[in-house]
Structures are given as C-alpha cells and as structure tokens.
C-alpha cells in the first residue's frame, strides 16, 4: 500500500491557497490596464476592465481547484471583493486630486491671512512670476469653526433629548409618532430650504430682511443636523440592553438617573459618531451659508453681528468669480487648497469624536 506524502500542495489537494485572491487581483490589474490601453487608457475603463476580469476569473479558478460548489460560493465572494474595490476608486480619485492640486497652494501665508486687500493686480503679478500669491483662508476657517460650533451647540441637545423621549418615554404615544414623522420629513429637506427658513425667521423676529450673520447660518445648519442626530442617537439608545435598565431600576435608581448614568454612557460611542456624521453633513454646505451669512473677504470674529465667510463659500467664490479673470489659475489653486483644509477639518473632528467616545465609554472588566 502506497503512503500518501505528508506534504502536498494545496493546489493539488483540492484547496485554493490563501494568496490566490491577491494573485488574481494582480493579474486582473495587469490585464485591465492592457485592455484599457487598447481603447485609449483612462482610469474609468481601467477600473471597469480590471473589475470584470477579477469577478469572472476568480470563481472560475476557484471552481477548477475546489469544485463547482466552491466556485459558486466564490462567485458571490469575488463580486463583493470586486464591487468594494470599484467603490474605492472614486474615493481614492477624490483624495488624490485634492492632494495633488491642494498641497501646492498651502503655505503659512495662505493659512494665516485673509483676502482683505487682495485684488486682481496681485494675482496677475503672481501668475507672471513677479510676486508671491497673496491672500488666504484664515477668515474662512474662523467662520467655518464658529458657525459649525454654534450649529452643534443648538443641534446636539435638541437631537439627543428628542431621541431620549422617543426611546424612553414616548413608546406608542401619538406625540412620538408625530415627531418620528416630522424627523423623517426633515431628513429630506433641501439645504437651500433650510437657509431660506432661517433667513425668513430672523427677518420676522428682527424686522430686517437682510439680517445676515453667523447665528442665522448656524440655525440653518442646525435644521439639517437635528434629524441626523435624532436618528443616530435613537438607534444607539435602542440597542442598549433592557437588562441594564432593569438592573438599575431594581437598585432603586430613578429613571432620569438611569438614563444619564447607564443608558447614555453605554451608547455614547455611537452617539458621538452620529454627531460627527451630522457635522460632516453640514460643514460643506454652501447654499444655506450664502443665504444666511453672506460672504466677506475680511475676518469677523463676532458670529452675532455682520457677514461671515466659510470655507465652502470661499471655494465657491474663488471658482465662480476669480480675483483676476485673466489669472484664474491662482484662484483655482486657492480653492483646491481650501478644499484640502476642509477635508482635514472633518478628519480631525472624526478623531475628536473617537477620543470622546473612548473616554466616556463604560469601562469593561478583564
């Protein structure tokens, strides 16, 4: 009787090696690049051809090695792999484009000065190499941070308290159903409508239809933020186990204290993530800011008086109305650099939210 060798290749033992998906991906990228080159190379066709080759070739190779059933299972798995890689392409493309075009515009002058006093003469001189690029986004950064902070201070308490009512007090009540309905409606409100609402509200209150300032913009953004905060906080509160609430009640703890000391700390990680999503949702809005805060080229530290600039409106004006129409490339460079700073701000806010969630999350035992 012949003994079976102790060490056999996985390819010959009916089991695909672990490195097979990476090998298929590498070959797919090479073949995809070749196919794209035949039709005039572009990122879109390269990604399309590579994805198709990967999705088709993967299951066929796995089926040839492991059998028909494993091949059918691999078809679904490789479709997930392929669609995931294809979905990454727009993200990578955006990040690459913003970095490639935004980094050259970054400088200490760009970050620490405003556009006050900068004219087309300066841009023409910079474009011809006779001077440096003047003007920056300091005033827009200040406006963005102030307006977003005010909007967060308005939205988070209202959204969190609303979610607590829906989960802890309003189960089955008509008011809870009405709130849920209106939150769903508010989720689909166009941003410009929120801006018009805030502008109209302050016009009625103050009697000045042209009353534009940071506070008005913060109210407009809070209209967009509140539904996101409510929905995320509600879902996080609902997944808190009822056993924790019942254990607290069994110890004689009042309901409000159970909510503040048990329920909210347990869900704080998800709530913080929801707040970050809400901030990211509104920090790039342009239309409501133009309607409610206007645009200026100088620094305004007072969000309760006067027009203010933000990064989205700064980008909009640099693209649509260049400081010098004959040297539009200078304004375009400023716009890309401002877009990069806006992305970095969102990333920093995300890191802060994660730190807050880690600090306030309930401690677990070993």
mmCIF file of C-alpha atoms in Angstrom:
data_model
loop_
_atom_site.group_PDB
_atom_site.id
_atom_site.type_symbol
_atom_site.label_atom_id
_atom_site.label_comp_id
_atom_site.label_asym_id
_atom_site.label_seq_id
_atom_site.Cartn_x
_atom_site.Cartn_y
_atom_site.Cartn_z
ATOM 1 C CA UNK A 1 0.000 0.000 0.000
ATOM 2 C CA UNK A 2 1.466 3.334 -1.077
ATOM 3 C CA UNK A 3 1.640 6.006 1.623
ATOM 4 C CA UNK A 4 0.303 9.476 0.871
ATOM 5 C CA UNK A 5 3.012 12.150 1.042
ATOM 6 C CA UNK A 6 2.903 14.113 4.287
ATOM 7 C CA UNK A 7 3.287 17.452 2.494
ATOM 8 C CA UNK A 8 1.145 18.011 -0.574
ATOM 9 C CA UNK A 9 0.477 21.177 -2.499
ATOM 10 C CA UNK A 10 -2.809 22.901 -1.777
ATOM 11 C CA UNK A 11 -3.361 23.302 -5.478
ATOM 12 C CA UNK A 12 -3.273 19.501 -5.881
ATOM 13 C CA UNK A 13 -5.184 18.740 -2.671
ATOM 14 C CA UNK A 14 -8.376 20.472 -3.777
ATOM 15 C CA UNK A 15 -7.980 23.611 -1.655
ATOM 16 C CA UNK A 16 -7.164 27.058 -3.027
ATOM 17 C CA UNK A 17 -4.194 28.815 -1.379
ATOM 18 C CA UNK A 18 -4.809 31.902 0.743
ATOM 19 C CA UNK A 19 -2.781 34.081 -1.594
ATOM 20 C CA UNK A 20 -4.950 33.236 -4.607
ATOM 21 C CA UNK A 21 -7.249 36.341 -4.416
ATOM 22 C CA UNK A 22 -4.234 38.674 -4.356
ATOM 23 C CA UNK A 23 -2.657 36.852 -7.282
ATOM 24 C CA UNK A 24 -5.901 37.055 -9.284
ATOM 25 C CA UNK A 25 -6.201 40.750 -8.403
ATOM 26 C CA UNK A 26 -2.651 41.449 -9.602
ATOM 27 C CA UNK A 27 -3.228 39.640 -12.883
ATOM 28 C CA UNK A 28 -6.596 41.389 -13.312
ATOM 29 C CA UNK A 29 -4.966 44.809 -12.871
ATOM 30 C CA UNK A 30 -2.338 43.980 -15.482
ATOM 31 C CA UNK A 31 -4.882 42.652 -17.980
ATOM 32 C CA UNK A 32 -7.246 45.545 -17.196
ATOM 33 C CA UNK A 33 -4.504 48.080 -17.918
ATOM 34 C CA UNK A 34 -3.720 46.329 -21.207
ATOM 35 C CA UNK A 35 -7.378 46.241 -22.248
ATOM 36 C CA UNK A 36 -7.827 49.890 -21.305
ATOM 37 C CA UNK A 37 -4.732 50.858 -23.305
ATOM 38 C CA UNK A 38 -6.283 49.322 -26.433
ATOM 39 C CA UNK A 39 -9.251 51.707 -26.210
ATOM 40 C CA UNK A 40 -7.346 54.774 -25.022
ATOM 41 C CA UNK A 41 -6.245 54.446 -21.418
ATOM 42 C CA UNK A 42 -8.361 56.040 -18.699
ATOM 43 C CA UNK A 43 -8.907 55.369 -15.022
ATOM 44 C CA UNK A 44 -12.591 54.553 -15.590
ATOM 45 C CA UNK A 45 -12.016 51.900 -18.265
ATOM 46 C CA UNK A 46 -9.020 50.509 -16.378
ATOM 47 C CA UNK A 47 -11.152 50.033 -13.244
ATOM 48 C CA UNK A 48 -14.054 48.583 -15.243
ATOM 49 C CA UNK A 49 -11.975 46.044 -17.157
ATOM 50 C CA UNK A 50 -9.983 45.032 -14.065
ATOM 51 C CA UNK A 51 -13.159 44.558 -12.025
ATOM 52 C CA UNK A 52 -14.837 42.432 -14.689
ATOM 53 C CA UNK A 53 -11.754 40.236 -15.146
ATOM 54 C CA UNK A 54 -11.399 39.823 -11.376
ATOM 55 C CA UNK A 55 -15.052 38.891 -10.833
ATOM 56 C CA UNK A 56 -15.120 36.423 -13.745
ATOM 57 C CA UNK A 57 -11.681 34.839 -13.375
ATOM 58 C CA UNK A 58 -11.777 34.358 -9.610
ATOM 59 C CA UNK A 59 -14.757 31.968 -9.403
ATOM 60 C CA UNK A 60 -13.575 30.041 -12.497
ATOM 61 C CA UNK A 61 -10.151 29.389 -10.980
ATOM 62 C CA UNK A 62 -11.576 28.505 -7.567
ATOM 63 C CA UNK A 63 -14.122 26.196 -9.212
ATOM 64 C CA UNK A 64 -11.380 24.470 -11.184
ATOM 65 C CA UNK A 65 -9.407 23.849 -7.978
ATOM 66 C CA UNK A 66 -12.107 23.149 -5.379
ATOM 67 C CA UNK A 67 -15.115 22.088 -7.410
ATOM 68 C CA UNK A 68 -18.363 23.537 -8.693
ATOM 69 C CA UNK A 69 -19.951 24.262 -5.296
ATOM 70 C CA UNK A 70 -16.942 26.195 -4.086
ATOM 71 C CA UNK A 71 -16.842 28.021 -7.402
ATOM 72 C CA UNK A 72 -20.449 29.164 -6.996
ATOM 73 C CA UNK A 73 -19.684 30.326 -3.472
ATOM 74 C CA UNK A 74 -16.600 32.152 -4.746
ATOM 75 C CA UNK A 75 -18.720 33.974 -7.337
ATOM 76 C CA UNK A 76 -20.615 35.848 -4.621
ATOM 77 C CA UNK A 77 -17.429 36.436 -2.625
ATOM 78 C CA UNK A 78 -15.484 37.794 -5.586
ATOM 79 C CA UNK A 79 -18.399 40.009 -6.582
ATOM 80 C CA UNK A 80 -18.206 41.563 -3.112
ATOM 81 C CA UNK A 81 -14.442 41.954 -3.456
ATOM 82 C CA UNK A 82 -14.742 43.473 -6.923
ATOM 83 C CA UNK A 83 -17.538 45.931 -6.123
ATOM 84 C CA UNK A 84 -15.693 47.018 -2.977
ATOM 85 C CA UNK A 85 -12.553 47.763 -4.962
ATOM 86 C CA UNK A 86 -14.559 49.607 -7.611
ATOM 87 C CA UNK A 87 -16.295 51.652 -4.885
ATOM 88 C CA UNK A 88 -12.886 52.687 -3.538
ATOM 89 C CA UNK A 89 -11.856 54.195 -6.864
ATOM 90 C CA UNK A 90 -13.944 57.415 -6.588
ATOM 91 C CA UNK A 91 -12.719 57.938 -3.021
ATOM 92 C CA UNK A 92 -9.091 57.409 -3.964
ATOM 93 C CA UNK A 93 -9.536 59.598 -7.039
ATOM 94 C CA UNK A 94 -11.017 62.441 -4.982
ATOM 95 C CA UNK A 95 -8.302 62.236 -2.335
ATOM 96 C CA UNK A 96 -5.542 62.084 -4.947
ATOM 97 C CA UNK A 97 -6.963 65.019 -6.903
ATOM 98 C CA UNK A 98 -7.429 67.193 -3.817
ATOM 99 C CA UNK A 99 -3.934 66.385 -2.546
ATOM 100 C CA UNK A 100 -2.278 66.885 -5.924
ATOM 101 C CA UNK A 101 -3.952 70.239 -6.542
ATOM 102 C CA UNK A 102 -4.304 71.461 -2.969
ATOM 103 C CA UNK A 103 -0.863 70.836 -1.478
ATOM 104 C CA UNK A 104 0.940 73.290 -3.843
ATOM 105 C CA UNK A 105 -1.339 76.070 -2.585
ATOM 106 C CA UNK A 106 -0.621 75.511 1.111
ATOM 107 C CA UNK A 107 1.673 77.941 2.879
ATOM 108 C CA UNK A 108 1.906 79.872 6.105
ATOM 109 C CA UNK A 109 0.622 82.975 4.335
ATOM 110 C CA UNK A 110 -2.354 81.048 2.962
ATOM 111 C CA UNK A 111 -3.377 79.736 6.389
ATOM 112 C CA UNK A 112 -2.768 82.891 8.410
ATOM 113 C CA UNK A 113 -4.086 85.712 6.203
ATOM 114 C CA UNK A 114 -7.421 86.710 4.734
ATOM 115 C CA UNK A 115 -8.392 88.025 1.305
ATOM 116 C CA UNK A 116 -8.716 91.607 2.535
ATOM 117 C CA UNK A 117 -6.979 93.975 0.155
ATOM 118 C CA UNK A 118 -6.118 91.270 -2.397
ATOM 119 C CA UNK A 119 -7.015 92.330 -5.940
ATOM 120 C CA UNK A 120 -6.553 91.096 -9.455
ATOM 121 C CA UNK A 121 -3.313 93.066 -9.695
ATOM 122 C CA UNK A 122 -1.733 90.814 -7.085
ATOM 123 C CA UNK A 123 -2.928 87.641 -8.838
ATOM 124 C CA UNK A 124 -1.660 88.870 -12.201
ATOM 125 C CA UNK A 125 1.725 89.559 -10.663
ATOM 126 C CA UNK A 126 1.800 86.093 -9.068
ATOM 127 C CA UNK A 127 0.771 84.423 -12.344
ATOM 128 C CA UNK A 128 3.552 86.198 -14.233
ATOM 129 C CA UNK A 129 6.131 85.264 -11.617
ATOM 130 C CA UNK A 130 6.696 88.848 -10.471
ATOM 131 C CA UNK A 131 5.320 88.295 -6.978
ATOM 132 C CA UNK A 132 4.068 85.765 -4.452
ATOM 133 C CA UNK A 133 0.496 84.524 -4.180
ATOM 134 C CA UNK A 134 -1.246 86.683 -1.597
ATOM 135 C CA UNK A 135 -4.483 86.064 0.234
ATOM 136 C CA UNK A 136 -5.573 83.121 2.328
ATOM 137 C CA UNK A 137 -8.379 81.381 4.175
ATOM 138 C CA UNK A 138 -7.867 82.497 7.765
ATOM 139 C CA UNK A 139 -11.176 84.371 7.798
ATOM 140 C CA UNK A 140 -12.973 81.396 6.210
ATOM 141 C CA UNK A 141 -11.563 78.939 8.752
ATOM 142 C CA UNK A 142 -12.699 81.161 11.623
ATOM 143 C CA UNK A 143 -16.179 81.487 10.128
ATOM 144 C CA UNK A 144 -16.490 77.749 9.469
ATOM 145 C CA UNK A 145 -15.467 76.798 13.000
ATOM 146 C CA UNK A 146 -17.686 79.399 14.683
ATOM 147 C CA UNK A 147 -20.804 78.625 12.643
ATOM 148 C CA UNK A 148 -20.340 74.856 12.917
ATOM 149 C CA UNK A 149 -19.753 75.102 16.680
ATOM 150 C CA UNK A 150 -22.917 77.165 17.151
ATOM 151 C CA UNK A 151 -24.906 74.740 14.991
ATOM 152 C CA UNK A 152 -23.585 71.808 17.038
ATOM 153 C CA UNK A 153 -24.468 73.527 20.335
ATOM 154 C CA UNK A 154 -28.007 74.032 19.037
ATOM 155 C CA UNK A 155 -28.488 70.626 17.412
ATOM 156 C CA UNK A 156 -26.937 68.133 19.830
ATOM 157 C CA UNK A 157 -29.037 68.955 22.934
ATOM 158 C CA UNK A 158 -32.257 69.126 20.913
ATOM 159 C CA UNK A 159 -31.491 65.960 18.957
ATOM 160 C CA UNK A 160 -30.321 63.967 21.971
ATOM 161 C CA UNK A 161 -33.275 64.976 24.160
ATOM 162 C CA UNK A 162 -35.665 64.159 21.318
ATOM 163 C CA UNK A 163 -34.099 60.712 20.906
ATOM 164 C CA UNK A 164 -34.324 60.089 24.666
ATOM 165 C CA UNK A 165 -38.001 60.958 24.621
ATOM 166 C CA UNK A 166 -38.715 58.692 21.652
ATOM 167 C CA UNK A 167 -36.908 55.709 23.200
ATOM 168 C CA UNK A 168 -37.506 56.085 26.935
ATOM 169 C CA UNK A 169 -40.814 57.933 27.285
ATOM 170 C CA UNK A 170 -42.771 58.113 24.034
ATOM 171 C CA UNK A 171 -43.192 54.454 23.088
ATOM 172 C CA UNK A 172 -46.570 54.136 21.339
ATOM 173 C CA UNK A 173 -47.712 57.698 22.085
ATOM 174 C CA UNK A 174 -49.160 59.914 19.383
ATOM 175 C CA UNK A 175 -46.614 62.648 20.039
ATOM 176 C CA UNK A 176 -43.747 60.220 19.472
ATOM 177 C CA UNK A 177 -45.292 59.108 16.193
ATOM 178 C CA UNK A 178 -45.707 62.729 15.093
ATOM 179 C CA UNK A 179 -42.085 63.538 15.999
ATOM 180 C CA UNK A 180 -40.848 60.496 14.083
ATOM 181 C CA UNK A 181 -42.848 61.553 11.033
ATOM 182 C CA UNK A 182 -41.534 65.119 11.066
ATOM 183 C CA UNK A 183 -37.954 63.941 11.629
ATOM 184 C CA UNK A 184 -38.296 61.769 8.522
ATOM 185 C CA UNK A 185 -39.617 64.760 6.590
ATOM 186 C CA UNK A 186 -36.788 66.998 7.802
ATOM 187 C CA UNK A 187 -34.212 64.428 6.682
ATOM 188 C CA UNK A 188 -35.108 65.107 3.051
ATOM 189 C CA UNK A 189 -35.282 68.903 3.241
ATOM 190 C CA UNK A 190 -33.017 70.562 0.647
ATOM 191 C CA UNK A 191 -30.295 72.646 2.226
ATOM 192 C CA UNK A 192 -31.379 75.819 0.462
ATOM 193 C CA UNK A 193 -34.825 75.490 2.060
ATOM 194 C CA UNK A 194 -33.205 75.359 5.498
ATOM 195 C CA UNK A 195 -31.299 78.528 4.652
ATOM 196 C CA UNK A 196 -34.442 80.299 3.471
ATOM 197 C CA UNK A 197 -36.275 79.212 6.625
ATOM 198 C CA UNK A 198 -33.577 80.628 8.916
ATOM 199 C CA UNK A 199 -33.356 83.867 6.929
ATOM 200 C CA UNK A 200 -37.143 84.296 6.976
ATOM 201 C CA UNK A 201 -37.357 83.502 10.689
ATOM 202 C CA UNK A 202 -34.784 86.114 11.667
ATOM 203 C CA UNK A 203 -36.317 88.612 9.240
ATOM 204 C CA UNK A 204 -39.634 88.258 11.077
ATOM 205 C CA UNK A 205 -38.015 88.450 14.508
ATOM 206 C CA UNK A 206 -35.696 91.379 13.859
ATOM 207 C CA UNK A 207 -37.691 93.151 11.142
ATOM 208 C CA UNK A 208 -34.613 93.281 8.913
ATOM 209 C CA UNK A 209 -34.921 91.090 5.787
ATOM 210 C CA UNK A 210 -31.181 91.487 5.063
ATOM 211 C CA UNK A 211 -30.033 90.440 8.524
ATOM 212 C CA UNK A 212 -27.188 88.062 7.685
ATOM 213 C CA UNK A 213 -24.780 86.804 10.320
ATOM 214 C CA UNK A 214 -23.178 83.644 11.646
ATOM 215 C CA UNK A 215 -26.006 82.890 14.058
ATOM 216 C CA UNK A 216 -28.552 82.775 11.228
ATOM 217 C CA UNK A 217 -26.311 80.367 9.335
ATOM 218 C CA UNK A 218 -25.917 78.207 12.466
ATOM 219 C CA UNK A 219 -29.705 77.956 12.801
ATOM 220 C CA UNK A 220 -29.969 76.940 9.138
ATOM 221 C CA UNK A 221 -27.334 74.237 9.599
ATOM 222 C CA UNK A 222 -28.987 73.012 12.806
ATOM 223 C CA UNK A 223 -32.174 72.350 10.823
ATOM 224 C CA UNK A 224 -30.111 69.968 8.699
ATOM 225 C CA UNK A 225 -28.200 68.479 11.641
ATOM 226 C CA UNK A 226 -31.065 67.731 14.031
ATOM 227 C CA UNK A 227 -32.642 64.861 12.008
ATOM 228 C CA UNK A 228 -29.268 63.118 11.677
ATOM 229 C CA UNK A 229 -28.543 63.481 15.401
ATOM 230 C CA UNK A 230 -32.014 62.250 16.343
ATOM 231 C CA UNK A 231 -31.894 59.203 14.092
ATOM 232 C CA UNK A 232 -28.389 58.113 15.112
ATOM 233 C CA UNK A 233 -28.937 58.749 18.819
ATOM 234 C CA UNK A 234 -32.281 56.922 18.710
ATOM 235 C CA UNK A 235 -30.727 53.840 17.140
ATOM 236 C CA UNK A 236 -27.850 53.832 19.632
ATOM 237 C CA UNK A 237 -30.215 54.164 22.613
ATOM 238 C CA UNK A 238 -32.430 51.357 21.340
ATOM 239 C CA UNK A 239 -29.579 48.851 21.201
ATOM 240 C CA UNK A 240 -28.750 49.381 24.881
ATOM 241 C CA UNK A 241 -29.874 46.103 26.564
ATOM 242 C CA UNK A 242 -33.027 46.442 28.659
ATOM 243 C CA UNK A 243 -31.338 44.285 31.304
ATOM 244 C CA UNK A 244 -29.118 47.263 32.182
ATOM 245 C CA UNK A 245 -32.149 49.475 32.726
ATOM 246 C CA UNK A 246 -33.946 46.811 34.764
ATOM 247 C CA UNK A 247 -30.891 46.217 36.928
ATOM 248 C CA UNK A 248 -30.686 49.934 37.663
ATOM 249 C CA UNK A 249 -34.410 50.137 38.485
ATOM 250 C CA UNK A 250 -34.069 47.104 40.771
ATOM 251 C CA UNK A 251 -31.488 49.028 42.799
ATOM 252 C CA UNK A 252 -33.982 51.846 43.275
ATOM 253 C CA UNK A 253 -32.367 54.279 40.849
ATOM 254 C CA UNK A 254 -34.723 56.845 39.349
ATOM 255 C CA UNK A 255 -35.411 56.740 35.626
ATOM 256 C CA UNK A 256 -33.724 60.033 34.782
ATOM 257 C CA UNK A 257 -30.603 58.968 36.646
ATOM 258 C CA UNK A 258 -30.640 55.581 34.916
ATOM 259 C CA UNK A 259 -30.723 57.369 31.575
ATOM 260 C CA UNK A 260 -27.859 59.735 32.437
ATOM 261 C CA UNK A 261 -25.647 57.226 34.271
ATOM 262 C CA UNK A 262 -26.352 53.941 32.469
ATOM 263 C CA UNK A 263 -28.082 54.349 29.115
ATOM 264 C CA UNK A 264 -26.242 57.365 27.681
ATOM 265 C CA UNK A 265 -22.727 56.245 28.773
ATOM 266 C CA UNK A 266 -23.382 52.846 27.209
ATOM 267 C CA UNK A 267 -24.413 54.416 23.908
ATOM 268 C CA UNK A 268 -22.003 57.368 23.946
ATOM 269 C CA UNK A 269 -19.678 55.836 21.348
ATOM 270 C CA UNK A 270 -22.423 55.569 18.741
ATOM 271 C CA UNK A 271 -23.881 58.952 19.702
ATOM 272 C CA UNK A 272 -20.500 60.644 19.235
ATOM 273 C CA UNK A 273 -20.169 59.010 15.808
ATOM 274 C CA UNK A 274 -23.643 60.238 14.905
ATOM 275 C CA UNK A 275 -22.771 63.790 15.912
ATOM 276 C CA UNK A 276 -19.632 63.593 13.782
ATOM 277 C CA UNK A 277 -21.704 62.424 10.812
ATOM 278 C CA UNK A 278 -24.092 65.321 11.355
ATOM 279 C CA UNK A 279 -21.215 67.816 11.439
ATOM 280 C CA UNK A 280 -19.692 66.309 8.310
ATOM 281 C CA UNK A 281 -23.138 66.550 6.710
ATOM 282 C CA UNK A 282 -23.348 70.334 7.126
ATOM 283 C CA UNK A 283 -19.776 71.641 7.281
ATOM 284 C CA UNK A 284 -19.523 71.597 3.491
ATOM 285 C CA UNK A 285 -22.886 73.248 2.781
ATOM 286 C CA UNK A 286 -22.711 76.305 0.567
ATOM 287 C CA UNK A 287 -26.235 77.390 -0.422
ATOM 288 C CA UNK A 288 -27.652 77.974 3.098
ATOM 289 C CA UNK A 289 -24.499 79.884 4.116
ATOM 290 C CA UNK A 290 -24.747 82.214 1.127
ATOM 291 C CA UNK A 291 -28.365 82.975 2.023
ATOM 292 C CA UNK A 292 -27.824 83.445 5.760
ATOM 293 C CA UNK A 293 -24.232 84.612 6.331
ATOM 294 C CA UNK A 294 -23.194 86.082 3.001
ATOM 295 C CA UNK A 295 -19.506 86.359 2.154
ATOM 296 C CA UNK A 296 -16.735 88.738 3.148
ATOM 297 C CA UNK A 297 -13.013 88.931 2.490
ATOM 298 C CA UNK A 298 -12.016 90.039 5.989
ATOM 299 C CA UNK A 299 -12.095 88.394 9.406
ATOM 300 C CA UNK A 300 -15.249 88.647 11.509
ATOM 301 C CA UNK A 301 -14.895 87.141 14.971
ATOM 302 C CA UNK A 302 -18.454 88.012 16.041
ATOM 303 C CA UNK A 303 -20.948 85.413 14.855
ATOM 304 C CA UNK A 304 -23.805 87.534 16.223
ATOM 305 C CA UNK A 305 -23.182 90.531 14.002
ATOM 306 C CA UNK A 306 -22.095 91.065 10.417
ATOM 307 C CA UNK A 307 -21.458 88.846 7.429
ATOM 308 C CA UNK A 308 -19.059 85.924 7.692
ATOM 309 C CA UNK A 309 -17.086 83.762 5.297
ATOM 310 C CA UNK A 310 -16.794 79.973 5.443
ATOM 311 C CA UNK A 311 -14.635 77.516 3.562
ATOM 312 C CA UNK A 312 -17.447 76.306 1.241
ATOM 313 C CA UNK A 313 -18.397 79.857 0.244
ATOM 314 C CA UNK A 314 -14.716 80.747 -0.133
ATOM 315 C CA UNK A 315 -14.232 77.827 -2.533
ATOM 316 C CA UNK A 316 -17.388 78.773 -4.420
ATOM 317 C CA UNK A 317 -16.353 82.385 -4.966
ATOM 318 C CA UNK A 318 -12.766 81.513 -5.898
ATOM 319 C CA UNK A 319 -14.045 79.171 -8.622
ATOM 320 C CA UNK A 320 -17.041 81.178 -9.866
ATOM 321 C CA UNK A 321 -15.628 84.698 -9.552
ATOM 322 C CA UNK A 322 -11.807 84.565 -9.663
ATOM 323 C CA UNK A 323 -9.991 87.511 -8.134
ATOM 324 C CA UNK A 324 -8.405 88.046 -11.558
ATOM 325 C CA UNK A 325 -10.306 86.620 -14.542
ATOM 326 C CA UNK A 326 -7.104 86.725 -16.594
ATOM 327 C CA UNK A 327 -5.219 84.740 -13.933
ATOM 328 C CA UNK A 328 -7.932 82.356 -12.818
ATOM 329 C CA UNK A 329 -5.397 79.609 -12.081
ATOM 330 C CA UNK A 330 -4.316 81.453 -8.932
ATOM 331 C CA UNK A 331 -7.858 81.498 -7.544
ATOM 332 C CA UNK A 332 -8.312 77.870 -8.576
ATOM 333 C CA UNK A 333 -5.203 76.907 -6.588
ATOM 334 C CA UNK A 334 -6.631 78.699 -3.543
ATOM 335 C CA UNK A 335 -9.917 76.807 -3.971
ATOM 336 C CA UNK A 336 -8.225 73.392 -4.097
ATOM 337 C CA UNK A 337 -6.087 74.226 -1.057
ATOM 338 C CA UNK A 338 -9.208 75.328 0.841
ATOM 339 C CA UNK A 339 -10.938 72.072 -0.111
ATOM 340 C CA UNK A 340 -7.988 70.135 1.305
ATOM 341 C CA UNK A 341 -8.184 72.076 4.576
ATOM 342 C CA UNK A 342 -11.931 71.376 4.763
ATOM 343 C CA UNK A 343 -11.302 67.636 4.403
ATOM 344 C CA UNK A 344 -8.609 67.782 7.082
ATOM 345 C CA UNK A 345 -11.003 69.566 9.465
ATOM 346 C CA UNK A 346 -13.573 66.797 9.001
ATOM 347 C CA UNK A 347 -10.881 64.188 9.698
ATOM 348 C CA UNK A 348 -9.806 65.996 12.879
ATOM 349 C CA UNK A 349 -13.420 66.182 14.059
ATOM 350 C CA UNK A 350 -13.752 62.455 13.447
ATOM 351 C CA UNK A 351 -10.664 61.782 15.572
ATOM 352 C CA UNK A 352 -12.014 64.020 18.336
ATOM 353 C CA UNK A 353 -15.323 62.128 18.293
ATOM 354 C CA UNK A 354 -13.482 58.822 18.598
ATOM 355 C CA UNK A 355 -11.450 60.166 21.528
ATOM 356 C CA UNK A 356 -14.606 61.372 23.282
ATOM 357 C CA UNK A 357 -16.278 58.021 22.714
ATOM 358 C CA UNK A 358 -13.253 56.195 24.151
ATOM 359 C CA UNK A 359 -13.060 58.453 27.207
ATOM 360 C CA UNK A 360 -16.740 58.264 28.128
ATOM 361 C CA UNK A 361 -17.420 54.669 27.088
ATOM 362 C CA UNK A 362 -18.264 52.380 30.018
ATOM 363 C CA UNK A 363 -15.298 50.514 31.440
ATOM 364 C CA UNK A 364 -15.335 46.762 30.894
ATOM 365 C CA UNK A 365 -13.820 44.134 33.124
ATOM 366 C CA UNK A 366 -10.996 41.846 32.224
#
